[in-house]
Amino acid sequence: MGREETELLTRTGPGTPMGELFRRYWIPALLAEELPCADCAPLRLRLLGENLVAFRDTNDRIALVDENCPHRGASLFFGRNEECGLRCVYHGWKFDVDGNCVDMPSEPPESRFKEKIKLKSYPARELGGMIWTYMGRPESMPGLTELEWAQVPDSHRYISRRLQECNYLQAMEGGLDSSHVSFLHRDAAHVSEKTAGSVLRGKGKGREFVQGDTSPKFEVREVEYGLLIGARRNADDDNYYWRISQWLMPWYTLIPPYGETPLRGHAWVPVDDEHCWVYNFSWHPARPLTREEITEMHAGGFHFEMTQGTNRPTQNKENNYLIDRDLQKSGISFTGIKGLAIQDLALQESMGSIYDRTKEHLGTSDMAIISARRRLIKAAQELQQGSAPPGLDSTSHRVRAVSLLLPKGVPFHEGAKEAMMAQPGTFFVSA
Amino acid sequence: MGREETELLTRTGPGTPMGELFRRYWIPALLAEELPCADCAPLRLRLLGENLVAFRDTNDRIALVDENCPHRGASLFFGRNEECGLRCVYHGWKFDVDGNCVDMPSEPPESRFKEKIKLKSYPARELGGMIWTYMGRPESMPGLTELEWAQVPDSHRYISRRLQECNYLQAMEGGLDSSHVSFLHRDAAHVSEKTAGSVLRGKGKGREFVQGDTSPKFEVREVEYGLLIGARRNADDDNYYWRISQWLMPWYTLIPPYGETPLRGHAWVPVDDEHCWVYNFSWHPARPLTREEITEMHAGGFHFEMTQGTNRPTQNKENNYLIDRDLQKSGISFTGIKGLAIQDLALQESMGSIYDRTKEHLGTSDMAIISARRRLIKAAQELQQGSAPPGLDSTSHRVRAVSLLLPKGVPFHEGAKEAMMAQPGTFFVSA
Amino acid sequence: MGREETELLTRTGPGTPMGELFRRYWIPALLAEELPCADCAPLRLRLLGENLVAFRDTNDRIALVDENCPHRGASLFFGRNEECGLRCVYHGWKFDVDGNCVDMPSEPPESRFKEKIKLKSYPARELGGMIWTYMGRPESMPGLTELEWAQVPDSHRYISRRLQECNYLQAMEGGLDSSHVSFLHRDAAHVSEKTAGSVLRGKGKGREFVQGDTSPKFEVREVEYGLLIGARRNADDDNYYWRISQWLMPWYTLIPPYGETPLRGHAWVPVDDEHCWVYNFSWHPARPLTREEITEMHAGGFHFEMTQGTNRPTQNKENNYLIDRDLQKSGISFTGIKGLAIQDLALQESMGSIYDRTKEHLGTSDMAIISARRRLIKAAQELQQGSAPPGLDSTSHRVRAVSLLLPKGVPFHEGAKEAMMAQPGTFFVSA
């Protein structure tokens, strides 16, 4: 990939082609629990290179506004979340969730100056335990997502958010890259046997197929919402083992489960060009998650420990992700790094803040990555020429990743058609 | 304000128009106690983007010199403060307070090389518990300031110095902005009732007027030394309550007291364009400060705790100034941030390193800020054209900020004329 | 020196003239003990602005390779050091010490993609307790060095490596500058009298001559391998006291001993343009080092304590090298900074990351520095025009620094000729 395409893909600030594209979609922003109640303390949040403050007003309406007061620029993070509005503590200007200046006590009562003042404000909605925002032009606002995890009851879902110190693209490419599971996450099969582990490992034969065939054949199909990615491995004489995942525009990836394990997925959202938010979601369409499942996911199976009061994992770049060389040497762990999510974090951050893709050498296992990049570039360019982006029809989001055996000769997207349909309440047992 | 004017106002390094203007005034540099005795250890000091070292020689003469030795650039901070000179420990070159190289033992005794070597040195004077320097061209050096706090006996004065992590201008604008007192510092009235508090709160009715009328009318008058700023609030049928403060070129602000409380003021001096020194001074013209007054000021009323061995407050950007959201929520404190000085620090730093003033929306309460900016720009431009800067006549510095009731119809600068005259030994009781 | 020459001398990344010159010499890279055994954990190493990873394979072959995997850029620091190769844990690509991709399990077995993949790899050799690398074009690779310390038995040698936070040139100039010893390291004579000290102080009269004559006359002679530097001091009526050191292209300096003390020297190698590696070596050509000698060198005489797991001294820039102002004031220590090596570190780093040499004022004591700069510039420019660099003939490295009395009138390079010849097993007792 050339330098120009890398720039196009990795720059997401206001006014950049990719930034403009991303602003046409609803963006997962905060866990709903981070703004726990009406009139709670405001939070800082950086998204797509913009510094924002989030608050929940007296009527439970949620706001995402510019961090800096339009008066003299003081941070509204220090503001008072008062009756139906956030008040800047510098001179008392108060703003409602729509950014209207509803009180300006530093000016004379007769002044109409406040009518001219508008705080930048983005619409925010709560759905599926997540707070969503839309940062594009109002007239193009699409419907909220219908991703399955956002539709199931709260008890069926576990979500988290963490900061990753690299560009969103190289993080998302990890989510598109089914091939690395056989290596980076090889542990899951071995280590977890000794601990709980059954949650993510499942009981099917899928793990065996993955370990047995480390160079799956990839088939990537363009679909309305993004990409459908099939990874084919040898199973037996008559069947292939297929792991089928989706990439949904512009940053969602879904992970095929093993057996009856909960479903999982990610969103990879730019904080700015050198950092991204990774949202992790796990859910079961048909039943509450068990305490055992939540415990294991929290303990690093999928989620992980963070430094108190931050979104930064305690295993991080400065401490080499607490790599244990003896464990790595012993072969008990392939990487010596504990936790699936931290393994991804370590390798993706190790590529540098914004990986220089003129140096890469892509193989056949990187087909999905190549396709997603093309799709993003194409969508950004077409948007510049006035075409609406793909994947805005939220009904198209009703999909699930699956793994299953299919007879040789059956095209994966046909054989798995029904299994891939997201219907909360139903469940397909993967292989 | 446009980008060009912002640049002009905020850039103060050598050769910049504002930097050249500032170099025509005496600059408060260090507390005298920071160089406690003859031949004490040298100190590092950064001023207007220049790295300096300060030392006090055997004869109590004070020097401010370039940090780096003219030989090979080693830092003179590590130097030995010897008999009437600072000796670089790298090769033994020794310099007196005027920057003359008085010993060069690394060269042969007959060498005259040292006569060609000159260490950059700025004149330094001690006055009012402060060490002052002058960084402009020698032939334009004005007389030392006659600000009142620098004239009173040491027992009548309390001064401190702290580092602020933003441009000097947005810090100084806080000092020019009487309006924010009704909001950011609203605490002083409430919180301090329960603690000592009487020192800054005073016993007059001034606090009530300030809380009762949050949108004072401003009148700003250009005077020889800078600006005279009157903030008018409603008092009773016949009188206005006036709070009158001065801004003295190029960076001094004075604060009107309440009742018999000590007088106070600030100097806002660039460290470089992203940092400034804030010098705080409190004084009583007619009597020593009491232990109670000093204690309260030290405890955050006006001064505050700093990390040992630094000039950085322990409440700072990294810890969100230890904001207490419960206290803020309760209404006991408007901000939840303890200490008047830290409240200013928090809000001013939250505007960013150098606030982008193309984004601001100034109201009538910002009149003094607008006037001071204009005055600075004008002075810098006129200096470029050869005109001497205003405010260099130190007798013009003999002014005090006051608060008082004046009959309606009486112009504030006339009604307060006598009260504003600084005459050490006398005292005017403010409202 | 002008800005252009400073740039030429201080920039050493790939493609720079000085960087190209340096890449024609073997480079000391790691202590052999840092890769203690076959298949041990890989290490990160930055050299001349390039991020590398070092590992020792199953057959004890050492590799220095690009840190980032050519596939998708993951860091090979996290790699597994397996049977005769380092395996990237992201997708399992495995590389041998020559950078060949010997396994690519993410691609189908029949794929020949791996034959097209080459990991950048530099030759590495172990000699004298040090791992050396060569980063230039293969056809110009010279023979390994014959510096004496690298030829003696391990028991006769003590080496260490530390990080210095400034450009290599100002660090190396300290090693070229015999003059600073009379000042910066004046301590060694006084302080160490009270502690062990005898190791570096020696028993000869050399120290007295050095303290007694602080402005030696320098004579610098160009020789094949670099420079021969004589510093002449007055001794008695008939003799001069000569301290003779060598600078060997492109970054080695040797230190004249006192009496029977071990010999010492340095290599000053760029990490990048703002950091350098300082390699310290001490050796005795004719006998093992004693426990007392090693203890004293380790305790700061020559080597020093580093923060666990790093190459950074515990006395560093952030803590002002733990300068003790009382000790400095008392005169017991000239600098108040403990340890010869840390004294150098402090002063050299205090010049800034890359010292701006347009500000320096060089005297007669800086003659060796001037000569070495000229030599480096000339060599870099001639290399650009196709001439081979000087000092590549490793037999020319067989030299020793010495100090001795010579009758007035005897040219130093002739009078010291035999004493300067490095012949492991023999020893010349310096003055």
CSV table of C-alpha atoms in Angstrom, one decimal, chain B residues 46-47 58 63 93 112 136 175 214 289:
chain,number,residue,atom,x,y,z
B,46,ARG,CA,13.6,30.1,32.6
B,47,LEU,CA,12.2,33.5,31.6
B,58,THR,CA,30.2,36.7,48.0
B,63,ALA,CA,23.5,37.5,38.9
B,93,TRP,CA,36.1,28.8,33.7
B,112,ARG,CA,44.5,36.5,26.9
B,136,GLY,CA,16.4,44.7,27.5
B,175,GLY,CA,-6.6,38.6,36.7
B,214,THR,CA,-23.4,38.8,39.0
B,289,LEU,CA,0.4,40.7,58.4
